[in-house]
Amino acid sequence: MVDAERLSIHQVTLLQQCTTPQFVAALVRNSVPCTSLWREKTLEHGVEATGRLIADNGIALSGYCFGGLITSPDRDEAARARDDVRRALDEAAAIGAPCLVFVAGGVDERDRNIAAARERALEGIAKLIPHARSVGVKLALEPLHPMICATRSVLTTIKLANEWCDRLGAEDIVGIAVDTYAVWWDPEIDAGIARAGRRICSFHVSDWLADTRDLRLDRGMPGDGVIDLLGLRRKVEAAGYDGYIEFEIFSQHNWWQREPDEVIGVIRNRYGKVV
Ligand code: ZN
């Protein structure tokens, strides 16, 4: 792929400004070749209708976001959560997404046991593998920043994601999503990326603002923060990743308040320079 063709803009970047049809129209208007779709929006517009809209407009998909949260210590709850991931995999297959971004789940107040939560996540993923294979959608394990370990993800580092992949032994259908916002701080990130190699199936970029106002919803535009994004891109590429560069910017107070064409214009301007 030549460089311009590797730009992907995650739907969440224009989450508050656009319905799915408005979002796809903005991509087309600005010649953005690829996106990753946000599950809630896809369900709101309808899975079939969304798939048609994407295909009819010739937009590629770099992912479907997200499924997971399977760490409940309650067996029935955990089983229901896995069923929901299976539905998300079906949806991803229906719209033509190559992978489902997988968010493990947090630590439950009922058992206060992070090690057990990690084991349950791993066992749960093993149970999901046959379904992922049957629909041909990869589970992209996404380590998230430890600040949201309690609520979202006990999978916190690339090193841990590699260990899980080793134990799962399903390289054909389980990969790793590298999200710069989640892992940039990790002193072992270089070794983790190198070891992940071809496991890396998804690469998400946004910046960490030095004066961040919200730990989840104040992601920065690449170039506005402290992450060496170009350096990280070079590292994932040196490890063998040659897929899309996905801009994923949750930004309640800034970018969600701007016109879609303005946001995409800034992304186009930053892409290739700072990332
Ligand atoms: Zn991400």
PDB file of C-alpha atoms and ligand atoms in Angstrom:
ATOM      1  CA  MET A   1       0.000   0.000   0.000  1.00  0.00           C
ATOM      2  CA  VAL A   2       1.251   3.493  -0.748  1.00  0.00           C
ATOM      3  CA  ASP A   3       1.106   5.825   2.191  1.00  0.00           C
ATOM      4  CA  ALA A   4      -2.043   7.858   1.470  1.00  0.00           C
ATOM      5  CA  GLU A   5      -3.980   4.620   1.183  1.00  0.00           C
ATOM      6  CA  ARG A   6      -3.043   3.622   4.715  1.00  0.00           C
ATOM      7  CA  LEU A   7      -4.985   6.378   6.462  1.00  0.00           C
ATOM      8  CA  SER A   8      -7.934   5.203   8.521  1.00  0.00           C
ATOM      9  CA  ILE A   9     -10.154   7.429  10.643  1.00  0.00           C
ATOM     10  CA  HIS A  10     -11.972   5.676  13.455  1.00  0.00           C
ATOM     11  CA  GLN A  11     -15.665   6.549  13.668  1.00  0.00           C
ATOM     12  CA  VAL A  12     -15.251   7.568  17.294  1.00  0.00           C
ATOM     13  CA  THR A  13     -13.204  10.568  16.153  1.00  0.00           C
ATOM     14  CA  LEU A  14     -16.457  12.138  14.894  1.00  0.00           C
ATOM     15  CA  LEU A  15     -18.683  10.340  17.372  1.00  0.00           C
ATOM     16  CA  GLN A  16     -20.797  13.285  18.457  1.00  0.00           C
ATOM     17  CA  GLN A  17     -21.011  15.215  15.214  1.00  0.00           C
ATOM     18  CA  CYS A  18     -22.157  12.492  12.818  1.00  0.00           C
ATOM     19  CA  THR A  19     -24.627   9.699  12.319  1.00  0.00           C
ATOM     20  CA  THR A  20     -23.132   6.763  10.434  1.00  0.00           C
ATOM     21  CA  PRO A  21     -24.384   8.007   7.022  1.00  0.00           C
ATOM     22  CA  GLN A  22     -23.074  11.525   7.760  1.00  0.00           C
ATOM     23  CA  PHE A  23     -19.745  10.056   8.842  1.00  0.00           C
ATOM     24  CA  VAL A  24     -19.371   7.945   5.691  1.00  0.00           C
ATOM     25  CA  ALA A  25     -20.312  10.961   3.561  1.00  0.00           C
ATOM     26  CA  ALA A  26     -17.572  12.994   5.293  1.00  0.00           C
ATOM     27  CA  LEU A  27     -15.013  10.250   4.566  1.00  0.00           C
ATOM     28  CA  VAL A  28     -16.025  10.138   0.909  1.00  0.00           C
ATOM     29  CA  ARG A  29     -16.018  13.943   0.581  1.00  0.00           C
ATOM     30  CA  ASN A  30     -12.476  14.049   1.984  1.00  0.00           C
ATOM     31  CA  SER A  31     -11.153  10.980   0.133  1.00  0.00           C
ATOM     32  CA  VAL A  32     -10.426   9.010   3.300  1.00  0.00           C
ATOM     33  CA  PRO A  33     -10.062   5.395   2.183  1.00  0.00           C
ATOM     34  CA  CYS A  34     -10.692   3.511   5.411  1.00  0.00           C
ATOM     35  CA  THR A  35     -12.422   3.514   8.781  1.00  0.00           C
ATOM     36  CA  SER A  36     -12.981   1.440  11.872  1.00  0.00           C
ATOM     37  CA  LEU A  37     -16.609   1.395  12.967  1.00  0.00           C
ATOM     38  CA  TRP A  38     -17.968   1.982  16.456  1.00  0.00           C
ATOM     39  CA  ARG A  39     -20.314  -0.810  17.471  1.00  0.00           C
ATOM     40  CA  GLU A  40     -23.010   1.335  19.105  1.00  0.00           C
ATOM     41  CA  LYS A  41     -23.332   3.433  15.970  1.00  0.00           C
ATOM     42  CA  THR A  42     -23.476   0.344  13.779  1.00  0.00           C
ATOM     43  CA  LEU A  43     -26.277  -1.145  15.874  1.00  0.00           C
ATOM     44  CA  GLU A  44     -28.096   2.187  15.818  1.00  0.00           C
ATOM     45  CA  HIS A  45     -28.004   2.390  12.015  1.00  0.00           C
ATOM     46  CA  GLY A  46     -28.443  -1.363  11.544  1.00  0.00           C
ATOM     47  CA  VAL A  47     -25.729  -3.906  10.740  1.00  0.00           C
ATOM     48  CA  GLU A  48     -26.950  -4.722   7.247  1.00  0.00           C
ATOM     49  CA  ALA A  49     -27.548  -1.103   6.297  1.00  0.00           C
ATOM     50  CA  THR A  50     -24.098  -0.146   7.616  1.00  0.00           C
ATOM     51  CA  GLY A  51     -22.429  -2.931   5.644  1.00  0.00           C
ATOM     52  CA  ARG A  52     -24.192  -1.784   2.477  1.00  0.00           C
ATOM     53  CA  LEU A  53     -23.278   1.850   3.085  1.00  0.00           C
ATOM     54  CA  ILE A  54     -19.597   0.982   3.540  1.00  0.00           C
ATOM     55  CA  ALA A  55     -19.480  -1.296   0.503  1.00  0.00           C
ATOM     56  CA  ASP A  56     -21.438   1.047  -1.783  1.00  0.00           C
ATOM     57  CA  ASN A  57     -19.061   3.891  -0.995  1.00  0.00           C
ATOM     58  CA  GLY A  58     -15.923   1.813  -1.488  1.00  0.00           C
ATOM     59  CA  ILE A  59     -14.660   2.415   2.063  1.00  0.00           C
ATOM     60  CA  ALA A  60     -12.285  -0.180   3.513  1.00  0.00           C
ATOM     61  CA  LEU A  61     -12.532  -1.297   7.134  1.00  0.00           C
ATOM     62  CA  SER A  62      -9.576  -1.592   9.473  1.00  0.00           C
ATOM     63  CA  GLY A  63     -11.648  -2.897  12.381  1.00  0.00           C
ATOM     64  CA  TYR A  64     -14.848  -3.045  14.397  1.00  0.00           C
ATOM     65  CA  CYS A  65     -14.793  -1.565  17.892  1.00  0.00           C
ATOM     66  CA  PHE A  66     -15.380  -3.115  20.329  1.00  0.00           C
ATOM     67  CA  GLY A  67     -16.312  -6.380  22.039  1.00  0.00           C
ATOM     68  CA  GLY A  68     -15.246  -7.945  25.327  1.00  0.00           C
ATOM     69  CA  LEU A  69     -15.701  -7.156  29.043  1.00  0.00           C
ATOM     70  CA  ILE A  70     -15.775 -10.857  29.891  1.00  0.00           C
ATOM     71  CA  THR A  71     -14.078 -10.904  33.310  1.00  0.00           C
ATOM     72  CA  SER A  72     -17.137 -11.268  35.561  1.00  0.00           C
ATOM     73  CA  PRO A  73     -16.652 -13.753  38.440  1.00  0.00           C
ATOM     74  CA  ASP A  74     -20.295 -14.793  37.993  1.00  0.00           C
ATOM     75  CA  ARG A  75     -20.461 -17.747  35.580  1.00  0.00           C
ATOM     76  CA  ASP A  76     -23.778 -16.788  34.009  1.00  0.00           C
ATOM     77  CA  GLU A  77     -22.771 -13.170  33.573  1.00  0.00           C
ATOM     78  CA  ALA A  78     -19.488 -14.240  31.993  1.00  0.00           C
ATOM     79  CA  ALA A  79     -21.308 -16.613  29.625  1.00  0.00           C
ATOM     80  CA  ARG A  80     -23.695 -13.833  28.583  1.00  0.00           C
ATOM     81  CA  ALA A  81     -20.732 -11.517  28.001  1.00  0.00           C
ATOM     82  CA  ARG A  82     -19.070 -14.122  25.766  1.00  0.00           C
ATOM     83  CA  ASP A  83     -22.310 -14.503  23.805  1.00  0.00           C
ATOM     84  CA  ASP A  84     -22.292 -10.767  23.268  1.00  0.00           C
ATOM     85  CA  VAL A  85     -18.744 -10.989  21.892  1.00  0.00           C
ATOM     86  CA  ARG A  86     -19.916 -13.729  19.512  1.00  0.00           C
ATOM     87  CA  ARG A  87     -22.646 -11.365  18.282  1.00  0.00           C
ATOM     88  CA  ALA A  88     -20.042  -8.637  17.821  1.00  0.00           C
ATOM     89  CA  LEU A  89     -17.918 -11.057  15.781  1.00  0.00           C
ATOM     90  CA  ASP A  90     -20.962 -11.838  13.621  1.00  0.00           C
ATOM     91  CA  GLU A  91     -21.564  -8.121  13.094  1.00  0.00           C
ATOM     92  CA  ALA A  92     -17.916  -7.563  12.187  1.00  0.00           C
ATOM     93  CA  ALA A  93     -18.141 -10.366   9.637  1.00  0.00           C
ATOM     94  CA  ALA A  94     -21.388  -8.951   8.212  1.00  0.00           C
ATOM     95  CA  ILE A  95     -19.914  -5.501   7.624  1.00  0.00           C
ATOM     96  CA  GLY A  96     -16.632  -6.915   6.319  1.00  0.00           C
ATOM     97  CA  ALA A  97     -14.296  -5.904   9.158  1.00  0.00           C
ATOM     98  CA  PRO A  98     -11.087  -7.948   9.428  1.00  0.00           C
ATOM     99  CA  CYS A  99     -10.891  -7.770  13.217  1.00  0.00           C
ATOM    100  CA  LEU A 100     -12.867  -7.086  16.371  1.00  0.00           C
ATOM    101  CA  VAL A 101     -11.053  -4.865  18.843  1.00  0.00           C
ATOM    102  CA  PHE A 102     -11.188  -6.866  22.054  1.00  0.00           C
ATOM    103  CA  VAL A 103     -11.280  -5.144  25.449  1.00  0.00           C
ATOM    104  CA  ALA A 104     -10.808  -7.712  28.221  1.00  0.00           C
ATOM    105  CA  GLY A 105     -12.829  -6.273  31.105  1.00  0.00           C
ATOM    106  CA  GLY A 106     -11.939  -4.989  34.557  1.00  0.00           C
ATOM    107  CA  VAL A 107     -11.609  -6.111  38.137  1.00  0.00           C
ATOM    108  CA  ASP A 108     -14.823  -6.966  39.930  1.00  0.00           C
ATOM    109  CA  GLU A 109     -15.559  -5.572  43.391  1.00  0.00           C
ATOM    110  CA  ARG A 110     -17.058  -8.929  44.272  1.00  0.00           C
ATOM    111  CA  ASP A 111     -13.703 -10.688  44.274  1.00  0.00           C
ATOM    112  CA  ARG A 112     -11.062  -7.912  44.166  1.00  0.00           C
ATOM    113  CA  ASN A 113      -8.699 -10.323  42.478  1.00  0.00           C
ATOM    114  CA  ILE A 114      -6.854  -9.007  39.453  1.00  0.00           C
ATOM    115  CA  ALA A 115      -4.898 -12.210  38.864  1.00  0.00           C
ATOM    116  CA  ALA A 116      -8.150 -14.209  38.782  1.00  0.00           C
ATOM    117  CA  ALA A 117      -9.720 -11.633  36.446  1.00  0.00           C
ATOM    118  CA  ARG A 118      -6.786 -12.032  34.065  1.00  0.00           C
ATOM    119  CA  GLU A 119      -7.145 -15.820  34.121  1.00  0.00           C
ATOM    120  CA  ARG A 120     -10.877 -15.567  33.447  1.00  0.00           C
ATOM    121  CA  ALA A 121     -10.230 -13.219  30.526  1.00  0.00           C
ATOM    122  CA  LEU A 122      -7.734 -15.642  29.035  1.00  0.00           C
ATOM    123  CA  GLU A 123     -10.031 -18.648  29.503  1.00  0.00           C
ATOM    124  CA  GLY A 124     -12.898 -16.661  28.022  1.00  0.00           C
ATOM    125  CA  ILE A 125     -10.888 -15.744  24.936  1.00  0.00           C
ATOM    126  CA  ALA A 126     -10.006 -19.416  24.443  1.00  0.00           C
ATOM    127  CA  LYS A 127     -13.738 -20.179  24.397  1.00  0.00           C
ATOM    128  CA  LEU A 128     -14.326 -17.475  21.752  1.00  0.00           C
ATOM    129  CA  ILE A 129     -11.648 -18.671  19.341  1.00  0.00           C
ATOM    130  CA  PRO A 130     -13.771 -21.292  17.531  1.00  0.00           C
ATOM    131  CA  HIS A 131     -16.464 -18.706  16.786  1.00  0.00           C
ATOM    132  CA  ALA A 132     -13.935 -16.130  15.612  1.00  0.00           C
ATOM    133  CA  ARG A 133     -12.471 -18.750  13.279  1.00  0.00           C
ATOM    134  CA  SER A 134     -15.857 -19.793  11.964  1.00  0.00           C
ATOM    135  CA  VAL A 135     -16.709 -16.230  10.898  1.00  0.00           C
ATOM    136  CA  GLY A 136     -13.152 -15.311   9.882  1.00  0.00           C
ATOM    137  CA  VAL A 137     -12.763 -12.278  12.139  1.00  0.00           C
ATOM    138  CA  LYS A 138      -9.603 -11.791  14.203  1.00  0.00           C
ATOM    139  CA  LEU A 139      -9.761 -11.000  17.899  1.00  0.00           C
ATOM    140  CA  ALA A 140      -7.459  -7.986  18.252  1.00  0.00           C
ATOM    141  CA  LEU A 141      -6.416  -7.983  21.914  1.00  0.00           C
ATOM    142  CA  GLU A 142      -6.012  -4.347  22.901  1.00  0.00           C
ATOM    143  CA  PRO A 143      -3.922  -3.576  25.992  1.00  0.00           C
ATOM    144  CA  LEU A 144      -5.380  -0.468  27.634  1.00  0.00           C
ATOM    145  CA  HIS A 145      -3.830   2.095  29.941  1.00  0.00           C
ATOM    146  CA  PRO A 146      -3.639   0.870  33.581  1.00  0.00           C
ATOM    147  CA  MET A 147      -5.685   3.888  34.689  1.00  0.00           C
ATOM    148  CA  ILE A 148      -8.763   2.050  33.397  1.00  0.00           C
ATOM    149  CA  CYS A 149      -7.741  -1.377  34.646  1.00  0.00           C
ATOM    150  CA  ALA A 150     -10.576  -1.479  37.206  1.00  0.00           C
ATOM    151  CA  THR A 151     -13.361  -0.823  34.741  1.00  0.00           C
ATOM    152  CA  ARG A 152     -12.204  -1.749  31.259  1.00  0.00           C
ATOM    153  CA  SER A 153      -9.160  -3.905  30.885  1.00  0.00           C
ATOM    154  CA  VAL A 154      -6.951  -6.069  33.045  1.00  0.00           C
ATOM    155  CA  LEU A 155      -4.841  -6.442  29.905  1.00  0.00           C
ATOM    156  CA  THR A 156      -2.508  -3.501  30.405  1.00  0.00           C
ATOM    157  CA  THR A 157       0.713  -4.060  28.477  1.00  0.00           C
ATOM    158  CA  ILE A 158       1.944  -5.426  25.175  1.00  0.00           C
ATOM    159  CA  LYS A 159       4.132  -7.810  27.159  1.00  0.00           C
ATOM    160  CA  LEU A 160       1.034  -9.317  28.776  1.00  0.00           C
ATOM    161  CA  ALA A 161      -0.755  -9.464  25.411  1.00  0.00           C
ATOM    162  CA  ASN A 162       2.214 -11.424  24.038  1.00  0.00           C
ATOM    163  CA  GLU A 163       2.062 -13.819  26.980  1.00  0.00           C
ATOM    164  CA  TRP A 164      -1.651 -14.364  26.376  1.00  0.00           C
ATOM    165  CA  CYS A 165      -1.042 -14.979  22.672  1.00  0.00           C
ATOM    166  CA  ASP A 166       1.682 -17.489  23.577  1.00  0.00           C
ATOM    167  CA  ARG A 167      -0.695 -19.352  25.854  1.00  0.00           C
ATOM    168  CA  LEU A 168      -3.636 -19.248  23.431  1.00  0.00           C
ATOM    169  CA  GLY A 169      -1.592 -20.644  20.531  1.00  0.00           C
ATOM    170  CA  ALA A 170      -4.005 -19.297  17.916  1.00  0.00           C
ATOM    171  CA  GLU A 171      -1.845 -17.006  15.808  1.00  0.00           C
ATOM    172  CA  ASP A 172      -4.199 -17.284  12.833  1.00  0.00           C
ATOM    173  CA  ILE A 173      -7.136 -15.689  14.650  1.00  0.00           C
ATOM    174  CA  VAL A 174      -5.826 -13.809  17.720  1.00  0.00           C
ATOM    175  CA  GLY A 175      -3.717 -10.691  17.225  1.00  0.00           C
ATOM    176  CA  ILE A 176      -2.737  -7.544  19.099  1.00  0.00           C
ATOM    177  CA  ALA A 177      -4.036  -3.998  18.682  1.00  0.00           C
ATOM    178  CA  VAL A 178      -1.401  -1.400  19.531  1.00  0.00           C
ATOM    179  CA  ASP A 179      -3.043   1.830  20.690  1.00  0.00           C
ATOM    180  CA  THR A 180      -0.441   4.530  21.251  1.00  0.00           C
ATOM    181  CA  TYR A 181      -2.543   6.307  23.886  1.00  0.00           C
ATOM    182  CA  ALA A 182      -2.704   3.136  25.960  1.00  0.00           C
ATOM    183  CA  VAL A 183       0.870   1.876  25.807  1.00  0.00           C
ATOM    184  CA  TRP A 184       3.214   4.803  25.083  1.00  0.00           C
ATOM    185  CA  TRP A 185       4.363   5.116  28.735  1.00  0.00           C
ATOM    186  CA  ASP A 186       5.599   1.507  28.991  1.00  0.00           C
ATOM    187  CA  PRO A 187       9.401   1.222  29.478  1.00  0.00           C
ATOM    188  CA  GLU A 188       9.243  -2.245  27.900  1.00  0.00           C
ATOM    189  CA  ILE A 189       7.301  -1.167  24.832  1.00  0.00           C
ATOM    190  CA  ASP A 190      10.144  -1.628  22.332  1.00  0.00           C
ATOM    191  CA  ALA A 191      10.735  -5.239  23.315  1.00  0.00           C
ATOM    192  CA  GLY A 192       6.982  -5.854  23.382  1.00  0.00           C
ATOM    193  CA  ILE A 193       6.428  -4.527  19.879  1.00  0.00           C
ATOM    194  CA  ALA A 194       9.417  -6.418  18.491  1.00  0.00           C
ATOM    195  CA  ARG A 195       8.232  -9.641  20.084  1.00  0.00           C
ATOM    196  CA  ALA A 196       4.649  -9.092  18.901  1.00  0.00           C
ATOM    197  CA  GLY A 197       5.855  -8.878  15.305  1.00  0.00           C
ATOM    198  CA  ARG A 198       3.165 -10.041  12.899  1.00  0.00           C
ATOM    199  CA  ARG A 199       0.711 -10.408  15.758  1.00  0.00           C
ATOM    200  CA  ILE A 200       0.126  -6.666  15.462  1.00  0.00           C
ATOM    201  CA  CYS A 201      -3.061  -6.454  13.413  1.00  0.00           C
ATOM    202  CA  SER A 202      -4.251  -2.966  14.284  1.00  0.00           C
ATOM    203  CA  PHE A 203      -2.469   0.329  15.052  1.00  0.00           C
ATOM    204  CA  HIS A 204      -4.362   3.215  16.673  1.00  0.00           C
ATOM    205  CA  VAL A 205      -2.957   6.697  17.042  1.00  0.00           C
ATOM    206  CA  SER A 206      -3.796   9.658  19.238  1.00  0.00           C
ATOM    207  CA  ASP A 207      -1.656  11.803  21.502  1.00  0.00           C
ATOM    208  CA  TRP A 208      -1.328  12.190  25.274  1.00  0.00           C
ATOM    209  CA  LEU A 209      -1.936  15.806  26.237  1.00  0.00           C
ATOM    210  CA  ALA A 210       0.383  16.997  29.015  1.00  0.00           C
ATOM    211  CA  ASP A 211      -2.535  18.855  30.619  1.00  0.00           C
ATOM    212  CA  THR A 212      -5.169  16.194  29.937  1.00  0.00           C
ATOM    213  CA  ARG A 213      -8.553  17.013  31.470  1.00  0.00           C
ATOM    214  CA  ASP A 214     -10.151  13.582  31.227  1.00  0.00           C
ATOM    215  CA  LEU A 215      -8.337  10.258  31.267  1.00  0.00           C
ATOM    216  CA  ARG A 216     -10.584   8.679  28.675  1.00  0.00           C
ATOM    217  CA  LEU A 217     -12.333  11.414  26.713  1.00  0.00           C
ATOM    218  CA  ASP A 218      -9.569  13.968  26.232  1.00  0.00           C
ATOM    219  CA  ARG A 219      -7.283  12.258  23.764  1.00  0.00           C
ATOM    220  CA  GLY A 220      -5.081  14.585  21.777  1.00  0.00           C
ATOM    221  CA  MET A 221      -4.684  15.031  18.041  1.00  0.00           C
ATOM    222  CA  PRO A 222      -1.337  13.509  16.954  1.00  0.00           C
ATOM    223  CA  GLY A 223       1.237  16.273  17.249  1.00  0.00           C
ATOM    224  CA  ASP A 224      -0.462  18.061  20.154  1.00  0.00           C
ATOM    225  CA  GLY A 225       0.929  15.911  22.971  1.00  0.00           C
ATOM    226  CA  VAL A 226       4.002  14.134  24.285  1.00  0.00           C
ATOM    227  CA  ILE A 227       4.015  10.783  22.441  1.00  0.00           C
ATOM    228  CA  ASP A 228       6.714  10.059  19.858  1.00  0.00           C
ATOM    229  CA  LEU A 229       4.132   8.759  17.391  1.00  0.00           C
ATOM    230  CA  LEU A 230       6.432   8.653  14.396  1.00  0.00           C
ATOM    231  CA  GLY A 231       8.896   6.624  16.469  1.00  0.00           C
ATOM    232  CA  LEU A 232       6.182   4.163  17.504  1.00  0.00           C
ATOM    233  CA  ARG A 233       4.952   3.862  13.934  1.00  0.00           C
ATOM    234  CA  ARG A 234       8.481   3.030  12.802  1.00  0.00           C
ATOM    235  CA  LYS A 235       8.728   0.373  15.521  1.00  0.00           C
ATOM    236  CA  VAL A 236       5.481  -1.394  14.606  1.00  0.00           C
ATOM    237  CA  GLU A 237       6.500  -1.265  10.959  1.00  0.00           C
ATOM    238  CA  ALA A 238       9.941  -2.648  11.749  1.00  0.00           C
ATOM    239  CA  ALA A 239       8.118  -5.487  13.523  1.00  0.00           C
ATOM    240  CA  GLY A 240       6.295  -6.282  10.272  1.00  0.00           C
ATOM    241  CA  TYR A 241       3.068  -4.261  10.485  1.00  0.00           C
ATOM    242  CA  ASP A 242       2.031  -2.827   7.125  1.00  0.00           C
ATOM    243  CA  GLY A 243      -1.661  -2.170   7.713  1.00  0.00           C
ATOM    244  CA  TYR A 244      -3.709   0.957   8.334  1.00  0.00           C
ATOM    245  CA  ILE A 245      -2.739   3.882  10.562  1.00  0.00           C
ATOM    246  CA  GLU A 246      -5.962   4.477  12.447  1.00  0.00           C
ATOM    247  CA  PHE A 247      -6.704   7.882  14.021  1.00  0.00           C
ATOM    248  CA  GLU A 248      -8.825   7.204  17.103  1.00  0.00           C
ATOM    249  CA  ILE A 249      -9.517  10.388  19.051  1.00  0.00           C
ATOM    250  CA  PHE A 250     -12.048  10.484  21.885  1.00  0.00           C
ATOM    251  CA  SER A 251     -12.259  14.215  22.580  1.00  0.00           C
ATOM    252  CA  GLN A 252     -15.295  15.486  24.384  1.00  0.00           C
ATOM    253  CA  HIS A 253     -14.223  19.103  24.784  1.00  0.00           C
ATOM    254  CA  ASN A 254     -12.254  19.738  21.627  1.00  0.00           C
ATOM    255  CA  TRP A 255     -12.463  17.619  18.475  1.00  0.00           C
ATOM    256  CA  TRP A 256     -16.039  16.422  19.070  1.00  0.00           C
ATOM    257  CA  GLN A 257     -17.065  20.076  19.085  1.00  0.00           C
ATOM    258  CA  ARG A 258     -15.688  20.848  15.605  1.00  0.00           C
ATOM    259  CA  GLU A 259     -16.980  20.507  12.059  1.00  0.00           C
ATOM    260  CA  PRO A 260     -16.229  17.075  10.523  1.00  0.00           C
ATOM    261  CA  ASP A 261     -14.380  18.552   7.530  1.00  0.00           C
ATOM    262  CA  GLU A 262     -12.174  20.628   9.829  1.00  0.00           C
ATOM    263  CA  VAL A 263     -11.239  17.582  11.941  1.00  0.00           C
ATOM    264  CA  ILE A 264     -10.467  15.473   8.883  1.00  0.00           C
ATOM    265  CA  GLY A 265      -8.469  18.359   7.405  1.00  0.00           C
ATOM    266  CA  VAL A 266      -6.257  18.518  10.502  1.00  0.00           C
ATOM    267  CA  ILE A 267      -5.798  14.728  10.455  1.00  0.00           C
ATOM    268  CA  ARG A 268      -4.775  14.825   6.788  1.00  0.00           C
ATOM    269  CA  ASN A 269      -2.313  17.548   7.627  1.00  0.00           C
ATOM    270  CA  ARG A 270      -0.759  15.641  10.552  1.00  0.00           C
ATOM    271  CA  TYR A 271      -0.712  12.251   8.844  1.00  0.00           C
ATOM    272  CA  GLY A 272       2.694  11.564   7.334  1.00  0.00           C
ATOM    273  CA  LYS A 273       4.294  14.352   9.380  1.00  0.00           C
ATOM    274  CA  VAL A 274       3.915  13.470  13.047  1.00  0.00           C
ATOM    275  CA  VAL A 275       2.705   9.932  12.518  1.00  0.00           C
TER     276      VAL A 275
HETATM  277 ZN    ZN B   1      -7.803   1.791  20.289  1.00  0.00          ZN
END
